[in-house]
Amino acid sequence: MFRGQPLYRTADLRALERASRDVVAEPVLMQRAAAAAWRHLQARWPDAGRLLVVCGGGNNGGDGHLLAALAHAAGREATVLVPAGTQPRGEAAEAAWRAWDGPRRAFDGALPADADLIVDALFGIGLTRAPRDEAAALIAAMNAAGRPVLALDVPSGLDADTGAAPGAAVRADATVEFLLPKRGLRTGRGPALAGTVYCERLDLPDLLPELENAARCIAAPELGHWLAPRPRDAHKGDHGHVLAIGGDHGTGGALALCLRAALRSGAGLVSGLTRREHVPALLAQQPEIMAHAADAPDAAPDLLTRADVVAVGPGLGRGAWGRAWFARALAAGRPLVVDADALNLLAEAPRRLDDAVLTPHPGEAARLLGIGTAEVQADRFAAAAALAERYGSVVVLKGSGSLVAAPGRTPRVVAAGNPGMGSGGMGDVLTGVIAALRGQGLDAFEAASCGALLHAAAADLAAADGERGLAASDLLPTLRRLANP
């Protein structure tokens, strides 16, 4: 059965550590962590002869001291750097400090200039606030050093639960996380700060089988779970009729992207309701689309009832025309995918939309919740859950590590996507993809999960020629390819 990779909170990790003490002594676990990190360091940076290991006083710093000892034993030069006045906290950390007999320096405002690689073992999972004073200065110096960085467990300054970084945070090239995969490394600031993530279980048995995961991570290889080959006798009526509404004056391109994405994601029939001026261009771009002029609010009275799913929002606008069609879409009683200006109109008059999928970016999510964008990004999991509960809908909170949330469901994190997606029209394509999958029979949560993953994976494939300059329409050919795994 499809489940995705489970992700956990810091509290879960603490529970696992407590349960493991009767099986594996804490110093032994620390030695395993250091050995695992050392293996990854050697594999990725085999020529790094001089290491600077930045250590705090807790167990993360203990891991760093033991890693430095392993490097020294292997013939590498290693220096341990600690914030001034730092002392080990706890017996395991004290033992790790004693195991290191090389140079240990206090940070004096500058880093040694001769390091080939920096190891971040400053805070680990213990920090949930902004680093202060000397710690913040040390992190800034690490980031400014121009050297590759390997973080142990969590980049210092990153909240492992939320993916937020409330202050200074280490920008690592790679992170070796220990025991459990952490949800904060995979959304928000997490992917940018953690770099490539390697998870090491440290040979612990499954001590907590009843532990409830905090999220599930979904990746491109899992698309086949939703997108099985079609039967040989399938016909267009089996694959759903998608109706998309939008494209006010001057914004017909948004609706065109949505409609074309629905077609390339497998919808059997695709219809569009838009301003009359956009109909010829739609037909010229994609003759398979059934485009209808909708200048009057009572146009195409039977089209909304014949559609299997209605996507509303791309290019809709917030004028009288857009408001009238938004109201009609809500009244149609069909499964909905709501995006762009339809979300802004919903924020003006909040209501529950059962069986709908909402696809906000952080700014739209903030308006839907009546809070600031920074508050959304400070805890994306909490924001997505609040949106799902408030509107009774499935929510795709877009961004780095897009989240899919629904009332009573374990949230999913999309492990795909790239910075090239930060361009106009990408959200319109996502709306069309989710609508197509909804029309093909997936329920709202599964259509949103598969759609967000398919969209992001298509963007990754399309970015093979470079992320900068990636256009939303570049996803259309790759959508078709990935929709047939």
Short mmCIF file of C-alpha atoms in Angstrom, two decimals:
data_model
loop_
_atom_site.label_atom_id
_atom_site.label_comp_id
_atom_site.label_asym_id
_atom_site.label_seq_id
_atom_site.Cartn_x
_atom_site.Cartn_y
_atom_site.Cartn_z
CA MET A 1 0.00 0.00 0.00
CA PHE A 2 1.26 3.48 -0.85
CA ARG A 3 2.37 5.43 2.18
CA GLY A 4 5.28 7.71 1.28
CA GLN A 5 8.25 8.35 3.54
CA PRO A 6 7.16 9.09 7.12
CA LEU A 7 8.39 12.35 8.63
CA TYR A 8 8.55 13.18 12.32
CA ARG A 9 8.65 15.99 14.88
CA THR A 10 11.39 16.71 17.38
CA ALA A 11 9.19 15.32 20.16
CA ASP A 12 9.09 11.98 18.33
CA LEU A 13 12.86 11.96 18.10
CA ARG A 14 13.18 12.66 21.82
CA ALA A 15 10.79 9.79 22.55
CA LEU A 16 12.85 7.45 20.38
CA GLU A 17 16.06 8.52 22.12
CA ARG A 18 14.51 7.83 25.54
CA ALA A 19 13.22 4.43 24.44
CA SER A 20 16.58 3.47 22.98
CA ARG A 21 18.65 4.07 26.13
CA ASP A 22 17.94 0.58 27.44
CA VAL A 23 19.08 -0.89 24.11
CA VAL A 24 21.95 1.37 23.00
CA ALA A 25 23.92 3.55 25.40
CA GLU A 26 23.94 7.26 24.58
CA PRO A 27 27.72 7.41 23.99
CA VAL A 28 27.46 4.46 21.58
CA LEU A 29 24.68 6.20 19.67
CA MET A 30 26.84 9.32 19.47
CA GLN A 31 29.74 7.27 18.10
CA ARG A 32 27.44 5.77 15.46
CA ALA A 33 26.25 9.24 14.46
CA ALA A 34 29.81 10.49 14.06
CA ALA A 35 30.80 7.40 12.06
CA ALA A 36 27.81 7.82 9.73
CA ALA A 37 28.60 11.47 9.14
CA TRP A 38 32.27 10.64 8.55
CA ARG A 39 31.29 8.10 5.86
CA HIS A 40 29.22 10.69 4.02
CA LEU A 41 31.95 13.30 4.37
CA GLN A 42 34.54 10.98 2.83
CA ALA A 43 32.23 10.02 -0.02
CA ARG A 44 31.29 13.58 -0.95
CA TRP A 45 34.53 15.43 -0.15
CA PRO A 46 37.33 12.85 -0.45
CA ASP A 47 39.98 15.51 -0.99
CA ALA A 48 39.07 17.73 1.99
CA GLY A 49 42.26 17.48 3.99
CA ARG A 50 41.59 20.27 6.52
CA LEU A 51 38.36 20.29 8.47
CA LEU A 52 36.90 22.96 10.71
CA VAL A 53 34.33 21.39 13.05
CA VAL A 54 32.11 23.99 14.74
CA CYS A 55 30.71 22.51 17.94
CA GLY A 56 28.22 23.54 20.61
CA GLY A 57 28.02 22.18 24.14
CA GLY A 58 25.21 19.66 23.59
CA ASN A 59 25.07 16.24 22.00
CA ASN A 60 25.30 17.72 18.51
CA GLY A 61 28.64 19.19 19.51
CA GLY A 62 29.59 15.79 20.91
CA ASP A 63 28.91 14.27 17.51
CA GLY A 64 31.18 16.89 16.02
CA HIS A 65 34.04 16.17 18.43
CA LEU A 66 33.87 12.44 17.64
CA LEU A 67 33.80 13.16 13.91
CA ALA A 68 36.90 15.34 14.32
CA ALA A 69 38.61 12.42 16.10
CA LEU A 70 37.74 10.07 13.24
CA ALA A 71 39.09 12.55 10.70
CA HIS A 72 42.30 12.97 12.67
CA ALA A 73 42.76 9.20 12.93
CA ALA A 74 42.38 8.98 9.14
CA GLY A 75 45.16 11.47 8.58
CA ARG A 76 43.11 14.63 8.04
CA GLU A 77 43.78 17.88 9.81
CA ALA A 78 40.90 18.90 12.07
CA THR A 79 40.26 21.89 14.28
CA VAL A 80 37.32 22.18 16.69
CA LEU A 81 35.87 25.66 17.10
CA VAL A 82 33.43 26.48 19.90
CA PRO A 83 31.67 29.68 20.99
CA ALA A 84 33.62 31.41 23.74
CA GLY A 85 32.84 30.02 27.19
CA THR A 86 31.15 26.86 25.87
CA GLN A 87 31.41 23.75 28.02
CA PRO A 88 29.97 20.27 27.41
CA ARG A 89 26.49 19.57 28.77
CA GLY A 90 25.78 16.03 29.89
CA GLU A 91 27.90 12.92 30.36
CA ALA A 92 27.85 11.81 26.72
CA ALA A 93 28.97 15.21 25.47
CA GLU A 94 31.72 15.36 28.14
CA ALA A 95 33.01 11.94 27.04
CA ALA A 96 33.06 13.09 23.43
CA TRP A 97 35.01 16.22 24.34
CA ARG A 98 37.56 14.07 26.19
CA ALA A 99 37.92 11.80 23.14
CA TRP A 100 39.25 14.73 21.12
CA ASP A 101 42.92 15.49 21.77
CA GLY A 102 43.45 17.92 18.90
CA PRO A 103 43.21 21.71 18.80
CA ARG A 104 40.08 23.33 20.20
CA ARG A 105 39.69 27.07 19.72
CA ALA A 106 37.20 29.61 20.99
CA PHE A 107 35.54 31.73 18.31
CA ASP A 108 37.12 35.20 18.28
CA GLY A 109 35.08 36.71 15.45
CA ALA A 110 36.91 35.05 12.56
CA LEU A 111 37.24 31.54 11.17
CA PRO A 112 40.55 29.90 10.24
CA ALA A 113 41.22 30.68 6.60
CA ASP A 114 42.74 27.34 5.62
CA ALA A 115 39.78 24.97 6.07
CA ASP A 116 38.66 22.92 3.06
CA LEU A 117 35.35 21.97 4.67
CA ILE A 118 33.25 23.22 7.58
CA VAL A 119 31.21 20.81 9.72
CA ASP A 120 28.23 22.38 11.50
CA ALA A 121 27.70 20.69 14.88
CA LEU A 122 26.60 23.80 16.72
CA PHE A 123 22.95 23.30 17.74
CA GLY A 124 21.19 20.36 16.08
CA ILE A 125 17.50 19.93 16.88
CA GLY A 126 17.58 21.74 20.21
CA LEU A 127 17.19 25.29 18.92
CA THR A 128 13.74 26.68 18.08
CA ARG A 129 14.48 30.41 18.46
CA ALA A 130 16.74 32.79 16.61
CA PRO A 131 20.44 32.30 17.50
CA ARG A 132 21.75 35.13 19.62
CA ASP A 133 24.86 37.30 19.70
CA GLU A 134 28.03 35.22 19.31
CA ALA A 135 26.17 32.19 17.91
CA ALA A 136 24.59 34.37 15.22
CA ALA A 137 27.99 35.89 14.41
CA LEU A 138 29.53 32.42 14.18
CA ILE A 139 26.81 31.25 11.80
CA ALA A 140 27.29 34.36 9.68
CA ALA A 141 31.02 33.68 9.52
CA MET A 142 30.40 30.08 8.44
CA ASN A 143 28.11 31.23 5.65
CA ALA A 144 30.58 33.88 4.51
CA ALA A 145 33.61 31.57 4.49
CA GLY A 146 33.05 30.36 0.94
CA ARG A 147 33.67 26.74 1.96
CA PRO A 148 31.37 23.72 1.61
CA VAL A 149 29.40 22.92 4.77
CA LEU A 150 28.23 19.58 6.14
CA ALA A 151 25.54 19.91 8.83
CA LEU A 152 25.03 17.24 11.47
CA ASP A 153 21.36 16.36 12.01
CA VAL A 154 19.95 19.85 11.28
CA PRO A 155 21.55 23.04 9.94
CA SER A 156 22.00 25.27 12.98
CA GLY A 157 19.26 27.89 13.14
CA LEU A 158 16.66 25.82 11.25
CA ASP A 159 13.58 24.69 13.19
CA ALA A 160 13.37 20.95 12.54
CA ASP A 161 9.61 20.94 13.16
CA THR A 162 8.43 23.86 11.06
CA GLY A 163 11.07 24.43 8.38
CA ALA A 164 11.38 28.07 9.47
CA ALA A 165 14.57 29.91 10.33
CA PRO A 166 13.67 32.78 12.67
CA GLY A 167 17.18 34.26 12.56
CA ALA A 168 20.66 33.39 11.36
CA ALA A 169 20.90 29.87 9.94
CA VAL A 170 23.65 27.76 8.42
CA ARG A 171 23.45 27.19 4.67
CA ALA A 172 24.69 23.63 4.27
CA ASP A 173 25.61 21.79 1.11
CA ALA A 174 24.56 18.52 2.73
CA THR A 175 23.00 17.37 5.99
CA VAL A 176 23.30 13.98 7.65
CA GLU A 177 20.23 13.64 9.86
CA PHE A 178 20.08 11.01 12.56
CA LEU A 179 17.48 8.47 13.70
CA LEU A 180 14.32 9.85 12.03
CA PRO A 181 13.59 11.97 8.94
CA LYS A 182 12.45 15.39 10.13
CA ARG A 183 9.65 17.28 8.48
CA GLY A 184 11.23 20.72 8.85
CA LEU A 185 14.12 19.82 6.56
CA ARG A 186 11.71 19.31 3.67
CA THR A 187 9.59 22.45 3.49
CA GLY A 188 9.95 26.20 3.89
CA ARG A 189 13.60 27.18 4.43
CA GLY A 190 14.54 23.56 5.05
CA PRO A 191 15.43 22.43 1.50
CA ALA A 192 17.52 25.54 0.81
CA LEU A 193 19.42 25.36 4.11
CA ALA A 194 19.88 21.57 4.38
CA GLY A 195 21.08 20.86 0.85
CA THR A 196 21.26 17.16 0.07
CA VAL A 197 19.82 15.21 3.00
CA TYR A 198 21.03 11.77 4.06
CA CYS A 199 19.06 10.02 6.81
CA GLU A 200 20.92 7.55 9.05
CA ARG A 201 18.90 5.35 11.44
CA LEU A 202 22.08 4.37 13.35
CA ASP A 203 21.09 0.69 13.48
CA LEU A 204 18.34 1.27 16.02
CA PRO A 205 15.56 -1.34 16.03
CA ASP A 206 11.98 -0.26 15.48
CA LEU A 207 11.40 0.64 19.10
CA LEU A 208 8.29 2.74 18.61
CA PRO A 209 6.08 1.08 16.00
CA GLU A 210 3.10 2.97 17.38
CA LEU A 211 4.75 6.36 16.79
CA GLU A 212 2.43 8.49 14.68
CA ASN A 213 4.25 10.23 11.88
CA ALA A 214 3.76 13.97 11.55
CA ALA A 215 3.74 14.00 7.74
CA ARG A 216 4.48 11.89 4.69
CA CYS A 217 6.97 12.79 1.99
CA ILE A 218 6.01 11.95 -1.59
CA ALA A 219 8.49 11.77 -4.46
CA ALA A 220 8.35 11.35 -8.25
CA PRO A 221 8.91 7.55 -8.31
CA GLU A 222 5.57 7.19 -6.49
CA LEU A 223 3.48 8.70 -9.30
CA GLY A 224 2.65 5.20 -10.50
CA HIS A 225 0.59 4.69 -7.35
CA TRP A 226 -2.04 7.04 -8.80
CA LEU A 227 -1.39 6.80 -12.55
CA ALA A 228 -1.94 3.21 -13.55
CA PRO A 229 -2.06 2.25 -17.26
CA ARG A 230 -5.50 2.67 -18.79
CA PRO A 231 -7.56 -0.30 -19.95
CA ARG A 232 -7.53 -0.95 -23.68
CA ASP A 233 -11.24 -0.23 -24.02
CA ALA A 234 -11.11 3.16 -22.28
CA HIS A 235 -12.82 6.16 -23.92
CA LYS A 236 -12.95 9.90 -23.33
CA GLY A 237 -16.02 9.63 -21.14
CA ASP A 238 -14.02 7.57 -18.64
CA HIS A 239 -11.50 10.33 -18.01
CA GLY A 240 -13.60 13.24 -16.87
CA HIS A 241 -14.89 16.53 -18.23
CA VAL A 242 -12.96 19.50 -16.83
CA LEU A 243 -14.45 22.98 -17.02
CA ALA A 244 -12.17 25.93 -16.22
CA ILE A 245 -13.52 29.44 -15.70
CA GLY A 246 -11.37 32.55 -15.96
CA GLY A 247 -9.51 34.83 -18.30
CA ASP A 248 -10.97 38.30 -17.83
CA HIS A 249 -9.81 41.07 -20.16
CA GLY A 250 -6.06 40.79 -20.66
CA THR A 251 -5.55 37.56 -18.71
CA GLY A 252 -6.59 34.92 -21.20
CA GLY A 253 -3.15 33.29 -21.02
CA ALA A 254 -3.76 32.13 -17.46
CA LEU A 255 -6.85 30.20 -18.48
CA ALA A 256 -5.10 28.82 -21.58
CA LEU A 257 -2.32 27.35 -19.42
CA CYS A 258 -4.84 25.79 -17.06
CA LEU A 259 -6.86 24.22 -19.89
CA ARG A 260 -3.83 22.92 -21.77
CA ALA A 261 -2.41 21.42 -18.55
CA ALA A 262 -5.70 19.61 -17.90
CA LEU A 263 -5.56 18.15 -21.39
CA ARG A 264 -1.91 17.04 -21.04
CA SER A 265 -2.67 15.49 -17.65
CA GLY A 266 -5.22 13.14 -19.13
CA ALA A 267 -8.65 14.79 -18.94
CA GLY A 268 -11.07 13.25 -21.44
CA LEU A 269 -12.85 16.53 -22.25
CA VAL A 270 -11.73 20.08 -21.50
CA SER A 271 -13.99 23.14 -21.70
CA GLY A 272 -13.29 26.78 -20.97
CA LEU A 273 -15.52 29.70 -20.11
CA THR A 274 -13.83 33.01 -20.79
CA ARG A 275 -14.17 36.42 -22.37
CA ARG A 276 -15.19 36.30 -26.04
CA GLU A 277 -11.95 38.00 -27.10
CA HIS A 278 -9.91 35.02 -25.87
CA VAL A 279 -11.84 32.26 -27.64
CA PRO A 280 -10.02 32.48 -31.02
CA ALA A 281 -6.60 32.37 -29.35
CA LEU A 282 -7.59 29.35 -27.25
CA LEU A 283 -8.75 27.44 -30.30
CA ALA A 284 -5.62 28.38 -32.21
CA GLN A 285 -3.36 27.20 -29.39
CA GLN A 286 -5.22 23.97 -28.66
CA PRO A 287 -8.10 23.02 -30.95
CA GLU A 288 -9.09 20.14 -28.66
CA ILE A 289 -10.32 22.67 -26.08
CA MET A 290 -14.02 23.52 -26.23
CA ALA A 291 -13.91 27.29 -25.67
CA HIS A 292 -17.10 29.22 -24.87
CA ALA A 293 -17.67 32.96 -24.72
CA ALA A 294 -18.88 33.93 -21.27
CA ASP A 295 -19.23 37.69 -21.36
CA ALA A 296 -22.75 37.44 -19.94
CA PRO A 297 -23.15 35.89 -16.48
CA ASP A 298 -25.90 33.59 -17.74
CA ALA A 299 -23.93 32.13 -20.67
CA ALA A 300 -23.64 28.34 -21.16
CA PRO A 301 -26.29 27.47 -18.55
CA ASP A 302 -25.87 23.69 -18.90
CA LEU A 303 -22.08 23.55 -19.06
CA LEU A 304 -21.51 23.75 -15.32
CA THR A 305 -23.89 20.88 -14.66
CA ARG A 306 -22.30 18.68 -17.34
CA ALA A 307 -18.75 19.08 -16.07
CA ASP A 308 -17.27 16.54 -13.65
CA VAL A 309 -15.02 19.14 -12.01
CA VAL A 310 -14.84 22.93 -12.18
CA ALA A 311 -11.58 24.86 -11.92
CA VAL A 312 -12.09 28.53 -11.13
CA GLY A 313 -9.62 31.35 -10.71
CA PRO A 314 -6.92 31.54 -13.41
CA GLY A 315 -7.15 35.09 -14.78
CA LEU A 316 -10.58 35.49 -13.17
CA GLY A 317 -10.01 38.96 -11.76
CA ARG A 318 -11.97 40.56 -8.94
CA GLY A 319 -14.27 42.74 -10.97
CA ALA A 320 -17.99 42.27 -11.48
CA TRP A 321 -17.47 39.65 -14.20
CA GLY A 322 -15.15 37.52 -12.08
CA ARG A 323 -17.36 37.80 -9.02
CA ALA A 324 -20.42 36.69 -10.98
CA TRP A 325 -18.68 33.61 -12.39
CA PHE A 326 -17.17 32.74 -9.03
CA ALA A 327 -20.64 32.74 -7.51
CA ARG A 328 -21.92 30.52 -10.33
CA ALA A 329 -19.06 28.09 -9.84
CA LEU A 330 -19.81 27.80 -6.13
CA ALA A 331 -23.51 27.29 -6.80
CA ALA A 332 -22.95 24.56 -9.40
CA GLY A 333 -22.46 21.84 -6.81
CA ARG A 334 -19.53 20.28 -8.66
CA PRO A 335 -16.12 19.34 -7.23
CA LEU A 336 -13.99 22.49 -7.30
CA VAL A 337 -10.35 23.45 -7.74
CA VAL A 338 -9.97 27.04 -6.51
CA ASP A 339 -6.96 29.20 -7.32
CA ALA A 340 -5.70 32.75 -7.89
CA ASP A 341 -8.36 35.47 -7.72
CA ALA A 342 -11.02 32.93 -6.76
CA LEU A 343 -9.02 32.45 -3.55
CA ASN A 344 -8.94 36.19 -2.98
CA LEU A 345 -12.70 36.37 -3.45
CA LEU A 346 -13.12 33.48 -1.03
CA ALA A 347 -10.97 35.34 1.50
CA GLU A 348 -13.36 38.30 1.30
CA ALA A 349 -16.33 36.10 2.25
CA PRO A 350 -15.02 32.89 3.87
CA ARG A 351 -17.17 29.78 3.66
CA ARG A 352 -16.64 26.04 3.83
CA LEU A 353 -16.16 24.35 0.46
CA ASP A 354 -16.51 20.65 1.05
CA ASP A 355 -14.87 18.43 -1.57
CA ALA A 356 -12.86 21.34 -2.98
CA VAL A 357 -9.12 21.75 -3.50
CA LEU A 358 -7.61 25.15 -2.66
CA THR A 359 -4.17 25.94 -4.09
CA PRO A 360 -2.84 29.09 -2.37
CA HIS A 361 0.67 30.47 -2.38
CA PRO A 362 1.77 31.89 1.02
CA GLY A 363 0.37 35.36 0.30
CA GLU A 364 -3.05 33.97 -0.64
CA ALA A 365 -2.94 31.64 2.36
CA ALA A 366 -2.32 34.64 4.61
CA ARG A 367 -5.35 36.45 3.21
CA LEU A 368 -7.50 33.33 3.62
CA LEU A 369 -6.47 33.11 7.28
CA GLY A 370 -6.44 36.83 8.01
CA ILE A 371 -2.78 36.82 9.10
CA GLY A 372 0.55 37.93 7.66
CA THR A 373 2.58 36.01 5.10
CA ALA A 374 5.50 35.78 7.54
CA GLU A 375 3.22 34.01 10.02
CA VAL A 376 2.26 31.47 7.36
CA GLN A 377 5.91 30.78 6.56
CA ALA A 378 6.84 30.58 10.24
CA ASP A 379 4.89 27.31 10.47
CA ARG A 380 3.65 26.07 7.12
CA PHE A 381 2.26 22.88 8.60
CA ALA A 382 0.11 24.81 11.07
CA ALA A 383 -1.05 27.22 8.35
CA ALA A 384 -2.02 24.41 5.98
CA ALA A 385 -3.91 22.61 8.74
CA ALA A 386 -5.73 25.81 9.74
CA LEU A 387 -6.77 26.43 6.13
CA ALA A 388 -8.06 22.89 5.74
CA GLU A 389 -10.12 23.13 8.93
CA ARG A 390 -11.45 26.62 8.27
CA TYR A 391 -12.61 25.92 4.73
CA GLY A 392 -13.37 22.20 5.04
CA SER A 393 -11.22 21.63 1.97
CA VAL A 394 -8.07 19.98 0.75
CA VAL A 395 -5.27 22.56 0.64
CA VAL A 396 -2.10 22.66 -1.44
CA LEU A 397 0.11 25.26 0.23
CA LYS A 398 2.57 26.06 -2.53
CA GLY A 399 6.23 26.89 -2.05
CA SER A 400 9.49 25.08 -1.42
CA GLY A 401 8.30 21.69 -0.21
CA SER A 402 4.63 22.20 -1.09
CA LEU A 403 2.25 20.80 1.51
CA VAL A 404 -1.01 18.94 0.95
CA ALA A 405 -3.38 19.02 3.93
CA ALA A 406 -6.96 17.97 4.60
CA PRO A 407 -9.15 17.66 7.70
CA GLY A 408 -8.33 14.44 9.51
CA ARG A 409 -5.52 13.43 7.12
CA THR A 410 -1.77 13.18 7.63
CA PRO A 411 -0.23 16.02 5.61
CA ARG A 412 2.02 15.27 2.65
CA VAL A 413 5.20 17.06 1.62
CA VAL A 414 6.12 17.19 -2.06
CA ALA A 415 9.77 16.25 -2.55
CA ALA A 416 10.09 17.80 -6.00
CA GLY A 417 10.24 21.23 -7.60
CA ASN A 418 12.90 23.84 -8.21
CA PRO A 419 13.47 27.62 -8.07
CA GLY A 420 12.67 27.95 -11.77
CA MET A 421 9.02 27.53 -10.84
CA GLY A 422 9.01 31.06 -9.47
CA SER A 423 7.49 32.54 -12.63
CA GLY A 424 4.04 33.56 -13.80
CA GLY A 425 1.60 30.87 -14.86
CA MET A 426 2.94 27.96 -12.81
CA GLY A 427 -0.07 28.03 -10.51
CA ASP A 428 -2.44 28.04 -13.47
CA VAL A 429 -0.80 24.86 -14.74
CA LEU A 430 -1.13 23.24 -11.30
CA THR A 431 -4.84 24.06 -11.23
CA GLY A 432 -5.35 22.31 -14.55
CA VAL A 433 -3.37 19.27 -13.47
CA ILE A 434 -5.32 18.78 -10.24
CA ALA A 435 -8.64 19.32 -12.02
CA ALA A 436 -7.74 16.69 -14.63
CA LEU A 437 -6.84 14.13 -11.98
CA ARG A 438 -9.99 14.91 -10.02
CA GLY A 439 -12.01 14.35 -13.19
CA GLN A 440 -10.28 11.00 -13.72
CA GLY A 441 -11.69 9.66 -10.48
CA LEU A 442 -9.22 10.52 -7.74
CA ASP A 443 -10.74 11.95 -4.59
CA ALA A 444 -9.81 15.50 -3.63
CA PHE A 445 -6.90 14.61 -1.32
CA GLU A 446 -5.35 12.11 -3.73
CA ALA A 447 -5.86 14.38 -6.75
CA ALA A 448 -4.18 17.24 -4.90
CA SER A 449 -1.28 15.01 -3.78
CA CYS A 450 -0.71 13.45 -7.18
CA GLY A 451 -1.26 16.76 -8.96
CA ALA A 452 1.19 18.73 -6.84
CA LEU A 453 3.80 16.00 -7.26
CA LEU A 454 3.21 15.59 -11.00
CA HIS A 455 3.44 19.35 -11.51
CA ALA A 456 6.67 19.70 -9.52
CA ALA A 457 8.28 16.64 -11.11
CA ALA A 458 7.38 17.95 -14.56
CA ALA A 459 9.08 21.23 -13.67
CA ASP A 460 12.20 19.36 -12.59
CA LEU A 461 12.29 17.49 -15.88
CA ALA A 462 11.66 20.67 -17.86
CA ALA A 463 14.48 22.43 -15.96
CA ALA A 464 17.10 20.13 -17.47
CA ASP A 465 18.09 23.04 -19.74
CA GLY A 466 18.31 25.41 -16.78
CA GLU A 467 16.06 26.75 -14.03
CA ARG A 468 16.46 30.40 -14.94
CA GLY A 469 14.04 31.17 -17.76
CA LEU A 470 11.77 28.17 -17.11
CA ALA A 471 8.28 29.05 -18.37
CA ALA A 472 5.01 27.50 -17.27
CA SER A 473 4.27 26.30 -20.79
CA ASP A 474 7.55 24.32 -20.73
CA LEU A 475 5.83 21.89 -18.36
CA LEU A 476 3.18 20.81 -20.85
CA PRO A 477 5.26 18.20 -22.76
CA THR A 478 6.80 16.81 -19.58
CA LEU A 479 3.40 16.55 -17.89
CA ARG A 480 2.28 14.12 -20.54
CA ARG A 481 5.47 12.08 -20.20
CA LEU A 482 5.25 11.80 -16.42
CA ALA A 483 1.49 11.17 -16.42
CA ASN A 484 2.28 7.84 -18.08
CA PRO A 485 4.81 6.26 -15.70
#
